[in-house]
XYZ file of C-alpha atoms in Angstrom:
702
model
C 0.000 0.000 0.000
C 1.430 3.376 -0.967
C 1.863 6.037 1.700
C -0.087 9.170 0.888
C 2.053 12.270 0.587
C 0.745 15.023 2.922
C -0.979 17.745 0.918
C 1.066 20.533 2.548
C 4.309 18.724 1.621
C 3.133 18.367 -1.974
C 2.218 22.053 -2.045
C 5.615 23.167 -0.787
C 7.486 20.874 -3.174
C 5.238 21.911 -6.028
C 5.977 25.562 -5.396
C 9.720 24.888 -5.384
C 9.591 22.901 -8.606
C 7.865 25.516 -10.776
C 10.266 26.656 -13.494
C 10.352 29.810 -15.534
C 9.660 29.334 -19.225
C 9.883 32.711 -20.832
C 7.683 35.007 -18.789
C 5.815 32.497 -16.620
C 3.250 34.011 -14.267
C 4.550 32.280 -11.166
C 1.871 33.681 -8.903
C -0.959 32.519 -11.189
C 0.639 29.094 -11.593
C 1.105 28.718 -7.840
C -2.514 29.715 -7.197
C -3.800 27.189 -9.703
C -1.536 24.509 -8.279
C -2.782 25.215 -4.751
C -6.370 24.814 -5.949
C -5.452 21.523 -7.564
C -3.914 20.213 -4.329
C -7.020 21.198 -2.342
C -9.323 19.544 -4.883
C -7.207 16.390 -4.855
C -7.211 16.259 -1.048
C -11.015 16.549 -1.137
C -11.271 13.654 -3.567
C -12.390 15.895 -6.441
C -9.975 14.343 -8.878
C -11.507 15.726 -12.082
C -11.320 19.258 -10.706
C -7.753 18.625 -9.621
C -6.860 17.409 -13.113
C -8.330 20.566 -14.619
C -6.310 22.788 -12.270
C -3.034 20.934 -12.921
C -3.687 21.149 -16.653
C -4.160 24.916 -16.318
C -0.833 25.109 -14.469
C 0.849 23.275 -17.340
C -0.730 25.633 -19.844
C 1.085 28.418 -17.998
C 4.273 26.451 -17.307
C 4.621 23.245 -19.405
C 7.670 22.120 -17.377
C 6.108 22.354 -13.946
C 7.312 19.071 -12.464
C 4.895 19.413 -9.556
C 1.842 19.626 -11.814
C 3.151 16.867 -14.085
C 3.772 14.686 -11.059
C 0.341 15.148 -9.486
C -1.569 14.894 -12.771
C 0.348 11.784 -13.778
C -0.398 10.042 -10.482
C -4.122 10.849 -10.717
C -4.237 9.602 -14.303
C -2.517 6.385 -13.219
C -5.058 5.841 -10.443
C -7.849 6.326 -12.996
C -6.338 3.612 -15.194
C -5.261 6.038 -17.935
C -1.813 4.549 -18.144
C -0.669 6.004 -21.462
C -1.394 9.582 -20.395
C 0.024 8.926 -16.950
C 3.264 7.571 -18.416
C 3.653 10.653 -20.622
C 3.309 13.055 -17.663
C 5.464 11.019 -15.301
C 8.179 10.480 -17.895
C 8.534 14.241 -18.412
C 8.450 14.816 -14.653
C 11.253 12.289 -14.178
C 13.361 14.101 -16.771
C 12.956 17.371 -14.878
C 13.542 15.857 -11.430
C 15.330 12.546 -11.927
C 15.526 11.643 -8.229
C 11.809 11.685 -7.354
C 11.168 8.167 -6.044
C 7.369 8.378 -6.163
C 7.392 9.610 -9.753
C 9.695 6.745 -10.744
C 7.550 4.166 -8.968
C 4.294 5.305 -10.575
C 6.084 5.612 -13.914
C 7.364 2.051 -13.634
C 3.908 0.770 -12.665
C 2.324 2.609 -15.616
C 4.886 1.073 -17.977
C 4.117 -2.357 -16.529
C 0.407 -1.832 -17.107
C 1.170 -0.864 -20.717
C 3.435 -3.934 -21.082
C 6.353 -1.609 -21.850
C 8.666 -3.859 -19.897
C 12.134 -2.468 -20.789
C 10.999 1.053 -19.848
C 9.455 -0.246 -16.626
C 12.682 -2.040 -15.708
C 14.669 1.156 -16.326
C 12.449 3.101 -13.921
C 12.773 0.518 -11.138
C 16.532 0.203 -11.677
C 16.820 3.983 -11.290
C 14.930 3.720 -7.980
C 17.395 1.134 -6.715
C 20.311 3.347 -7.762
C 18.857 6.208 -5.715
C 17.885 4.070 -2.735
C 19.194 0.463 -2.676
C 16.856 -2.078 -1.143
C 13.119 -2.147 -0.988
C 11.224 -5.403 -1.358
C 8.382 -3.827 -3.343
C 10.745 -2.316 -5.911
C 12.508 -5.648 -6.476
C 9.156 -7.358 -6.952
C 8.127 -4.811 -9.590
C 11.533 -5.128 -11.245
C 11.081 -8.908 -11.348
C 7.726 -8.485 -13.109
C 9.382 -6.222 -15.687
C 12.204 -8.711 -16.336
C 9.659 -11.523 -16.660
C 7.770 -9.429 -19.212
C 10.958 -8.894 -21.192
C 11.576 -12.625 -21.090
C 14.784 -12.395 -19.055
C 13.832 -15.176 -16.647
C 17.213 -15.455 -14.840
C 17.140 -11.756 -13.913
C 13.490 -12.026 -12.919
C 14.297 -14.956 -10.601
C 17.201 -13.035 -9.063
C 14.965 -10.012 -8.445
C 12.267 -12.155 -6.825
C 14.924 -13.818 -4.659
C 16.166 -10.423 -3.469
C 12.581 -9.363 -2.825
C 12.088 -12.469 -0.671
C 15.376 -11.909 1.186
C 14.281 -8.412 2.142
C 10.832 -9.518 3.340
C 10.673 -13.197 4.212
C 7.057 -13.237 5.401
C 5.415 -12.073 2.158
C 3.761 -14.989 0.306
C 3.321 -13.161 -3.012
C 6.982 -13.200 -4.204
C 7.242 -16.925 -3.413
C 4.150 -17.536 -5.527
C 5.394 -15.397 -8.420
C 8.845 -17.000 -8.366
C 7.199 -20.412 -8.311
C 5.258 -19.548 -11.438
C 8.480 -18.593 -13.205
C 10.075 -21.894 -12.204
C 7.006 -23.682 -13.566
C 7.339 -21.848 -16.885
C 10.847 -23.285 -17.098
C 9.466 -26.762 -16.258
C 11.362 -26.683 -12.956
C 8.380 -28.074 -11.120
C 10.175 -29.255 -7.990
C 11.576 -25.764 -7.421
C 8.109 -24.388 -8.092
C 6.604 -26.769 -5.504
C 8.981 -25.505 -2.831
C 7.931 -21.914 -3.465
C 4.220 -22.762 -3.564
C 4.605 -24.689 -0.283
C 6.175 -21.625 1.350
C 3.492 -19.302 -0.023
C 0.737 -21.544 1.338
C 2.477 -21.852 4.719
C 2.466 -18.062 4.986
C -1.077 -17.725 3.645
C -3.139 -20.887 4.213
C -6.105 -19.527 2.220
C -4.021 -18.697 -0.856
C -6.297 -20.215 -3.508
C -4.128 -19.227 -6.452
C -1.125 -20.970 -4.868
C -3.145 -24.175 -4.356
C -4.235 -23.977 -7.994
C -0.662 -23.487 -9.258
C 0.705 -26.186 -6.945
C -1.934 -28.592 -8.221
C -0.720 -28.056 -11.745
C 2.907 -28.592 -10.735
C 1.952 -31.791 -8.850
C 0.261 -33.058 -11.982
C 3.301 -32.321 -14.112
C 5.363 -34.484 -11.752
C 2.805 -37.300 -11.827
C 1.508 -36.780 -8.273
C -2.101 -36.961 -9.392
C -3.649 -37.618 -5.978
C -1.933 -34.518 -4.565
C -2.873 -32.525 -7.657
C -6.547 -33.432 -7.256
C -6.423 -32.452 -3.570
C -4.871 -29.067 -4.355
C -7.442 -28.272 -7.034
C -10.191 -29.268 -4.606
C -8.819 -26.880 -1.987
C -8.574 -24.044 -4.499
C -12.212 -24.607 -5.483
C -13.269 -24.650 -1.817
C -11.548 -21.311 -1.259
C -13.201 -19.862 -4.364
C -16.737 -21.304 -4.463
C -18.088 -18.301 -6.396
C -19.078 -19.044 -10.013
C -17.251 -15.963 -11.323
C -13.802 -17.109 -10.161
C -11.807 -16.827 -13.416
C -9.870 -20.060 -12.836
C -12.884 -22.166 -11.886
C -13.385 -23.880 -15.256
C -9.685 -24.633 -15.655
C -9.309 -25.918 -12.090
C -12.190 -28.330 -12.649
C -10.679 -29.452 -15.956
C -7.267 -30.106 -14.375
C -8.843 -31.980 -11.464
C -10.751 -34.071 -13.992
C -7.505 -34.937 -15.759
C -5.849 -35.871 -12.449
C -8.772 -38.085 -11.462
C -8.798 -39.646 -14.919
C -5.117 -40.546 -14.492
C -5.988 -42.167 -11.144
C -8.656 -44.303 -12.839
C -11.530 -42.430 -11.164
C -13.461 -42.181 -14.405
C -16.896 -41.214 -13.078
C -15.455 -38.392 -10.979
C -13.412 -37.212 -13.976
C -16.492 -37.094 -16.199
C -18.365 -35.188 -13.513
C -15.545 -32.628 -13.299
C -15.382 -32.215 -17.068
C -19.128 -31.565 -17.100
C -18.800 -28.975 -14.319
C -15.892 -27.316 -16.129
C -17.946 -27.006 -19.297
C -20.886 -25.684 -17.327
C -18.612 -22.969 -15.917
C -17.239 -22.194 -19.377
C -19.033 -23.864 -22.307
C -16.443 -22.361 -24.660
C -13.536 -24.252 -23.081
C -12.139 -26.105 -26.103
C -9.456 -27.871 -24.093
C -12.061 -29.362 -21.745
C -14.188 -30.461 -24.703
C -11.214 -32.206 -26.308
C -10.051 -33.793 -23.058
C -13.507 -35.172 -22.295
C -13.833 -36.401 -25.875
C -10.522 -38.214 -25.494
C -11.840 -40.002 -22.399
C -15.143 -40.791 -24.127
C -13.276 -42.331 -27.060
C -11.228 -44.565 -24.772
C -14.447 -45.688 -23.085
C -15.856 -46.644 -26.484
C -18.458 -43.862 -26.397
C -17.716 -42.864 -29.973
C -20.796 -40.745 -30.609
C -20.289 -38.621 -27.482
C -16.613 -38.181 -28.340
C -17.555 -36.954 -31.797
C -20.148 -34.542 -30.380
C -17.562 -32.920 -28.083
C -15.004 -32.653 -30.870
C -17.554 -31.225 -33.276
C -18.530 -28.675 -30.621
C -14.863 -27.753 -30.186
C -14.597 -26.964 -33.895
C -17.763 -24.853 -33.726
C -16.470 -22.912 -30.713
C -13.052 -22.225 -32.248
C -12.833 -22.798 -36.009
C -9.187 -21.686 -35.902
C -8.075 -24.456 -33.524
C -6.038 -27.031 -35.424
C -6.092 -29.528 -32.540
C -9.906 -29.583 -32.681
C -9.811 -30.554 -36.364
C -7.182 -33.239 -35.741
C -9.344 -34.689 -32.965
C -12.568 -34.596 -34.977
C -10.690 -36.211 -37.848
C -9.917 -39.137 -35.524
C -13.624 -39.522 -34.799
C -14.494 -39.473 -38.490
C -11.880 -42.142 -39.242
C -13.130 -44.310 -36.365
C -16.624 -44.131 -37.897
C -15.278 -45.074 -41.335
C -15.814 -41.589 -42.831
C -12.247 -41.328 -44.098
C -12.771 -38.482 -46.559
C -14.144 -36.275 -43.789
C -11.281 -37.336 -41.537
C -8.723 -36.399 -44.201
C -10.494 -33.090 -44.800
C -10.250 -32.199 -41.096
C -6.556 -33.004 -40.902
C -5.919 -31.031 -44.082
C -7.757 -28.101 -42.471
C -5.467 -28.379 -39.434
C -2.456 -28.118 -41.757
C -3.974 -25.131 -43.545
C -4.470 -23.379 -40.210
C -0.881 -23.997 -39.118
C 1.557 -25.403 -41.686
C 4.187 -25.591 -38.919
C 2.125 -28.037 -36.837
C 4.086 -31.283 -36.964
C 1.249 -33.206 -35.285
C -1.142 -32.212 -38.087
C 1.202 -33.564 -40.780
C 1.870 -36.662 -38.672
C -1.841 -37.322 -38.127
C -2.698 -37.030 -41.811
C 0.349 -39.055 -42.819
C -0.578 -41.816 -40.368
C -4.121 -41.930 -41.744
C -2.763 -42.178 -45.301
C -0.527 -45.049 -44.149
C -3.396 -46.958 -42.576
C -5.368 -46.554 -45.803
C -2.370 -47.904 -47.825
C -1.862 -44.505 -49.511
C 1.892 -44.804 -49.155
C 3.018 -41.963 -51.406
C 0.881 -39.428 -49.562
C 1.860 -40.961 -46.229
C 5.590 -40.703 -46.991
C 5.213 -37.095 -48.141
C 3.283 -35.960 -45.038
C 5.469 -37.853 -42.597
C 8.631 -36.481 -44.206
C 7.398 -32.944 -43.574
C 6.449 -33.877 -39.992
C 10.009 -35.149 -39.456
C 11.485 -31.877 -40.673
C 9.207 -29.859 -38.394
C 9.883 -32.024 -35.315
C 13.266 -33.709 -35.889
C 13.582 -34.934 -32.289
C 10.304 -36.889 -32.276
C 11.199 -40.584 -32.301
C 7.640 -41.727 -32.968
C 7.411 -39.646 -36.144
C 10.752 -41.080 -37.343
C 9.541 -44.616 -36.665
C 6.261 -44.251 -38.559
C 7.949 -42.360 -41.384
C 10.450 -45.211 -41.820
C 7.590 -47.715 -42.026
C 5.808 -45.616 -44.641
C 9.024 -45.279 -46.661
C 9.618 -49.034 -46.530
C 6.063 -49.747 -47.681
C 6.414 -47.222 -50.487
C 9.687 -48.750 -51.671
C 8.050 -52.173 -51.854
C 5.128 -50.692 -53.785
C 7.476 -49.006 -56.248
C 9.457 -52.234 -56.647
C 6.229 -54.104 -57.369
C 5.198 -51.521 -59.956
C 8.633 -51.697 -61.578
C 8.292 -55.438 -62.168
C 5.646 -54.520 -64.802
C 4.028 -57.901 -64.665
C 0.930 -58.201 -66.866
C -1.290 -59.550 -64.123
C -2.194 -57.677 -60.966
C 0.090 -58.407 -58.091
C -0.981 -58.840 -54.491
C -0.605 -55.718 -52.458
C 2.900 -55.749 -50.985
C 3.129 -55.145 -47.306
C 6.211 -54.084 -45.441
C 7.197 -57.092 -43.320
C 6.606 -56.586 -39.629
C 5.159 -53.096 -39.948
C 2.278 -52.750 -37.519
C -0.073 -49.814 -38.039
C 1.188 -46.621 -36.437
C -0.696 -45.045 -33.580
C -1.198 -41.312 -33.181
C -0.907 -40.864 -29.474
C -2.707 -38.083 -27.687
C -0.694 -35.199 -26.318
C -0.270 -35.248 -22.566
C -3.363 -34.810 -20.436
C -4.083 -31.248 -19.293
C -2.391 -31.877 -15.956
C 0.792 -33.195 -17.536
C 0.930 -30.699 -20.376
C -1.169 -27.583 -19.896
C -0.640 -26.261 -23.393
C -1.872 -29.383 -25.141
C -5.100 -31.308 -25.291
C -5.684 -33.523 -28.253
C -6.959 -36.712 -29.749
C -6.096 -40.324 -29.718
C -6.185 -41.768 -33.212
C -8.963 -44.256 -33.575
C -8.402 -45.188 -37.228
C -9.070 -48.903 -37.560
C -6.536 -50.857 -39.556
C -8.193 -51.570 -42.911
C -8.456 -55.014 -44.423
C -5.563 -55.628 -46.760
C -6.594 -55.146 -50.336
C -4.967 -55.680 -53.684
C -2.971 -52.806 -55.095
C -4.635 -51.234 -58.152
C -3.143 -51.657 -61.593
C 0.383 -50.209 -61.850
C 0.362 -46.457 -62.139
C 3.047 -44.167 -63.503
C 5.781 -43.492 -61.019
C 5.463 -40.245 -59.108
C 8.112 -38.456 -57.062
C 8.166 -39.199 -53.340
C 7.538 -35.500 -52.639
C 6.445 -32.998 -55.246
C 8.616 -29.992 -56.012
C 6.060 -27.657 -54.408
C 5.967 -29.777 -51.224
C 9.750 -29.817 -51.075
C 9.874 -26.017 -51.392
C 7.272 -25.632 -48.660
C 9.085 -28.051 -46.355
C 12.368 -26.190 -46.887
C 10.661 -22.875 -46.172
C 9.073 -24.190 -42.976
C 12.397 -25.566 -41.780
C 14.019 -22.141 -42.259
C 11.177 -20.505 -40.328
C 11.682 -22.937 -37.459
C 15.389 -22.082 -37.468
C 14.529 -18.359 -37.382
C 12.238 -18.867 -34.380
C 15.102 -20.515 -32.512
C 17.374 -17.562 -33.341
C 14.743 -15.173 -31.958
C 14.669 -17.145 -28.704
C 18.476 -16.857 -28.558
C 18.301 -13.059 -28.962
C 19.734 -12.987 -32.501
C 17.118 -10.945 -34.420
C 19.317 -9.962 -37.394
C 20.151 -13.594 -38.162
C 16.490 -14.494 -37.731
C 15.551 -11.872 -40.315
C 18.049 -13.393 -42.757
C 16.575 -16.884 -42.209
C 13.059 -15.599 -42.770
C 14.170 -13.937 -45.999
C 15.615 -17.292 -47.103
C 12.302 -18.945 -46.249
C 10.578 -16.587 -48.699
C 13.186 -17.366 -51.353
C 12.643 -21.083 -50.800
C 8.859 -20.757 -51.227
C 7.539 -17.357 -52.381
C 3.968 -18.662 -51.957
C 4.314 -19.272 -48.208
C 2.216 -16.582 -46.519
C 3.552 -17.601 -43.086
C 7.060 -16.655 -44.185
C 5.924 -13.132 -45.064
C 4.098 -12.832 -41.742
C 7.263 -13.888 -39.906
C 9.564 -11.538 -41.818
C 7.091 -8.712 -41.283
C 7.350 -9.301 -37.538
C 11.147 -9.003 -37.781
C 10.885 -5.744 -39.696
C 8.437 -4.247 -37.189
C 10.648 -5.265 -34.255
C 13.532 -3.384 -35.902
C 11.451 -0.269 -36.536
C 11.203 -0.798 -40.315
C 7.431 -0.505 -40.279
C 6.832 0.134 -43.973
C 8.671 -3.069 -44.878
C 6.731 -4.906 -42.189
C 3.411 -3.663 -43.552
C 4.456 -4.609 -47.084
C 5.165 -8.186 -45.978
C 1.858 -8.506 -44.174
C 0.057 -7.126 -47.228
C 1.786 -9.802 -49.324
C 0.606 -12.474 -46.881
C -2.971 -11.247 -47.311
C -2.561 -11.254 -51.089
C -1.400 -14.888 -50.954
C -4.142 -16.005 -48.579
C -7.018 -13.506 -48.229
C -8.938 -15.929 -46.028
C -6.282 -16.003 -43.302
C -7.711 -14.000 -40.383
C -4.322 -13.849 -38.654
C -2.768 -11.875 -41.524
C -5.501 -9.254 -41.380
C -5.197 -9.085 -37.594
C -1.427 -8.637 -37.629
C -1.505 -5.931 -40.288
C -4.335 -4.182 -38.475
C -2.458 -4.328 -35.164
C 0.636 -2.832 -36.781
C -1.412 -0.040 -38.322
C -3.052 0.657 -34.980
C 0.341 1.018 -33.288
C 1.343 3.397 -36.096
C -1.860 5.402 -35.412
C -3.357 4.650 -38.808
C -6.661 4.023 -37.069
C -8.941 4.024 -40.101
C -7.033 1.313 -41.970
C -6.426 -0.529 -38.683
C -10.169 -0.694 -38.073
C -10.749 -1.980 -41.606
C -8.144 -4.757 -41.237
C -9.206 -5.787 -37.748
C -12.860 -5.868 -38.792
C -11.928 -8.231 -41.617
C -10.074 -10.452 -39.147
C -13.114 -10.547 -36.861
C -15.415 -11.412 -39.787
C -13.133 -14.228 -40.943
C -12.868 -15.636 -37.414
C -16.087 -14.578 -35.646
C -15.433 -16.738 -32.580
C -12.068 -15.115 -31.836
C -12.640 -12.701 -28.956
C -9.184 -11.149 -29.343
C -9.943 -10.095 -32.915
C -13.332 -8.658 -31.942
C -11.859 -6.698 -29.037
C -9.089 -5.262 -31.212
C -11.575 -4.188 -33.905
C -13.821 -2.529 -31.316
C -10.873 -0.728 -29.757
C -9.765 0.569 -33.155
C -13.301 1.754 -33.888
C -13.514 3.573 -30.556
C -10.166 5.318 -31.044
C -11.072 6.233 -34.624
C -14.343 7.806 -33.498
C -12.501 9.789 -30.834
C -9.997 11.008 -33.419
C -12.762 12.100 -35.756
C -14.547 13.874 -32.922
C -11.394 15.823 -32.084
C -10.894 16.726 -35.727
C -14.445 18.005 -36.214
C -14.841 19.507 -32.774
C -18.575 18.888 -33.143
C -19.259 16.223 -30.541
C -20.269 17.073 -26.977
C -17.654 16.355 -24.330
C -18.041 13.063 -22.546
C -18.098 12.807 -18.788
C -14.938 11.526 -17.219
C -14.788 7.962 -15.995
C -14.819 9.083 -12.383
C -17.872 11.287 -12.912
C -19.767 8.736 -14.941
C -18.987 5.819 -12.661
C -20.075 7.646 -9.482
C -23.643 6.625 -8.538
C -26.048 9.422 -7.722
C -27.105 9.789 -4.137
C -30.661 8.791 -3.318
C -33.111 11.260 -4.726
C -30.511 13.105 -6.824
C -31.543 12.314 -10.341
C -31.436 9.707 -13.017
C -28.181 7.867 -12.247
C -30.078 5.389 -10.123
C -32.545 4.707 -12.937
C -30.712 4.150 -16.250
C -32.837 3.941 -19.355
C -33.575 0.431 -20.707
C -31.192 0.745 -23.665
C -28.306 1.691 -21.362
C -29.203 -1.202 -19.066
C -29.012 -3.645 -21.946
C -25.663 -2.250 -23.079
C -24.430 -2.315 -19.495
C -25.222 -6.018 -19.220
C -23.400 -6.687 -22.491
C -20.286 -4.916 -21.181
C -20.698 -6.729 -17.855
C -20.689 -10.111 -19.599
C -17.735 -9.094 -21.767
C -15.847 -8.095 -18.631
C -16.656 -11.414 -16.963
C -15.356 -13.298 -19.995
C -12.131 -11.286 -19.900
C -11.799 -12.060 -16.184
C -12.002 -15.773 -16.955
C -9.266 -15.308 -19.558
C -7.017 -13.536 -17.041
C -7.133 -10.240 -18.991
C -7.741 -8.104 -15.928
C -6.991 -4.625 -17.311
C -9.265 -5.202 -20.297
C -11.895 -6.541 -17.919
C -11.691 -3.316 -15.908
C -12.276 -1.280 -19.068
C -15.390 -3.282 -20.016
C -16.782 -3.261 -16.485
C -16.168 0.483 -16.190
C -18.407 0.955 -19.217
C -20.994 -1.278 -17.548
C -21.164 0.803 -14.359
C -21.169 4.024 -16.351
C -24.273 2.861 -18.204
C -25.954 1.348 -15.154
C -24.514 2.527 -11.819
C -26.991 0.244 -10.006
C -25.508 -2.956 -11.463
C -24.004 -4.436 -8.301
C -22.667 -7.491 -10.133
C -20.499 -5.270 -12.341
C -19.129 -3.320 -9.360
C -18.210 -6.584 -7.650
C -16.626 -8.023 -10.800
C -14.539 -4.895 -11.368
C -13.472 -4.970 -7.742
C -12.357 -8.555 -8.228
C -10.336 -7.522 -11.296
C -8.630 -4.824 -9.248
C -7.863 -7.423 -6.570
C -6.164 -9.649 -9.121
C -4.080 -6.646 -10.208
C -3.124 -5.873 -6.601
C -4.987 -2.542 -6.552
C -6.578 -3.154 -3.175
C -7.998 0.320 -2.464
C -9.781 0.475 -5.804
C -11.117 -3.007 -5.152
C -12.473 -2.006 -1.734
C -14.151 1.069 -3.229
C -15.922 -1.077 -5.833
C -17.016 -3.676 -3.284
C -18.425 -0.835 -1.150
C -20.427 0.369 -4.147
C -21.791 -3.146 -4.698
C -22.752 -3.436 -1.022
C -24.398 0.002 -1.000
C -26.664 -1.255 -3.792
C -27.202 -4.707 -2.284
C -26.235 -4.928 1.405
C -26.901 -8.708 1.334
C -24.373 -9.374 -1.437
C -22.322 -12.021 0.418
C -19.698 -12.482 -2.284
C -18.950 -8.762 -2.434
C -18.643 -8.678 1.355
C -16.264 -11.634 1.359
C -14.175 -10.052 -1.399
C -14.048 -6.768 0.501
C -12.773 -8.520 3.610
C -10.004 -10.183 1.592
C -8.953 -6.873 0.021
C -9.048 -5.070 3.376
C -6.813 -7.752 4.884
C -4.233 -7.062 2.159
C -4.344 -3.325 2.877
C -3.806 -3.917 6.603
C -0.614 -5.809 5.792
């Protein structure tokens, strides 16, 4: 919790920090600044902002006004504006610790991690030590991707304050990201010892237990996390139930696992991973129809999910509908040509259907994409051996039909499912159920065809170069990665993914026009690829070309209507574009500030307590959007949606409580308490809001 700076101290400092710029009216500036301080102390933040802005109109380099305005803007969630003010203030007075801390926090909120790290490092130069600063620095390093430095910063944070459970939990999560699950367990154990009701730590420890194969302990941890968070709106509820289901499934407790999968899907019917995991269990139980229904639903929920198509393809093959199965696996390849499992799955199906040329081609590409996968190598060798025998038989050119040659001792390959959700969180996929067909005679000899066509060879070479470039990016060698991506385009000029990848390199190096040109080429090659439109639109948005950004992002959303990320980006671009047009025309009435609009009217003071029906409907839509974002862990975006909800309907207690919960997850305890108070003022019997408020208040007391 931040200590509040006494108003009189701020006033004195502010007066000292006013600078002359030409003929600055110091007396007028000081008077305006004093009014701003009084308004801020009275909680009239909008008035205070207006006064500080007037000061800056008189003296643009008033560090006091920049400092106070920036901090207010940060507290209102206007991070971009806050960062601009605080950055200038830090240039004028480079040793102001509070300015640096708020600046670093604003940069973190904006995901500007290198800039955030610089601010926190400057704080440590001015005043070494400080557990909170090291924790923030660790978050910045983690955002950059410098995990060793992030771990060191968390360790220093822990050394300086041994009784704080949060740094243990955060460090444990970093260890888990590196697959160091035993180290993660130690940190989660310590966090739970310090805070026995730490639901998030139980949840994370459950996942780590599952990764290590301790399924009984994993199930117990997920159960405890669910007991601590019984409320339906807990964002991790659906996932916790899914992971517990996977743990129970691994323990052979099938009925309990099915019950958990059902509860997970009730909490979040759009959970594709839960649908695929349950379908996998259904298939193993011989419940083919139910497995197909779940897999078909997964495709409907997310038509861009390659794993869903691979899984549904397995169901089609198991039902003898091989053309549909092949079509699904081809779709998975179209969605992600770098997905080795998609090539492997289609190649295996070709093999089982005695289509050896196609099998050898697909499996060869799978090998190149995943050269360390022994199972792919094994199946590919079997397909190659079968193909060689087929070619030898064709070469004999005997007049009568020959029996279909079979590779001796080559049992049908099996496409194994990726690890269960507990063992491998990022994967959930199918088990191949393609029955081995009855051996049949080979058709009349056909003309010899190459093992892999020239086009397939070019594509495989291009994909291999892209994989090499990705590895170079991970090693921090962006220039070499750019060169590899350029070679990938030379190898296959029709590969849209290569242009997308090179465009990313160009943008990262500041060569935005080249980046846009590459993404435009990707769209030209594949106009139906929603990702290309989204990436070009995102780049245009960052370059403030809002009109074209909106057009591109709208196309992405139309091509992939179930993708919430695309819809949110298009809506954001539309909102910013409208604001830009309003500023240009000057014809639109000024909107109320967030603080004004979100403040409910007192009883008997007007219409705020009785929103019109249209606003109420829109408020509920924003409320639901915010809840969905909460479940996805996108807390800042959730706050933005829920703020719109309470603006439109200040009597919507559910939205106040949900926004308070989002603030809690972001560690903004005072804002959370304020929102819970609003919810309770509307509905004094709102038990969940009261429980949340007590949790937030306990954090503040610490």
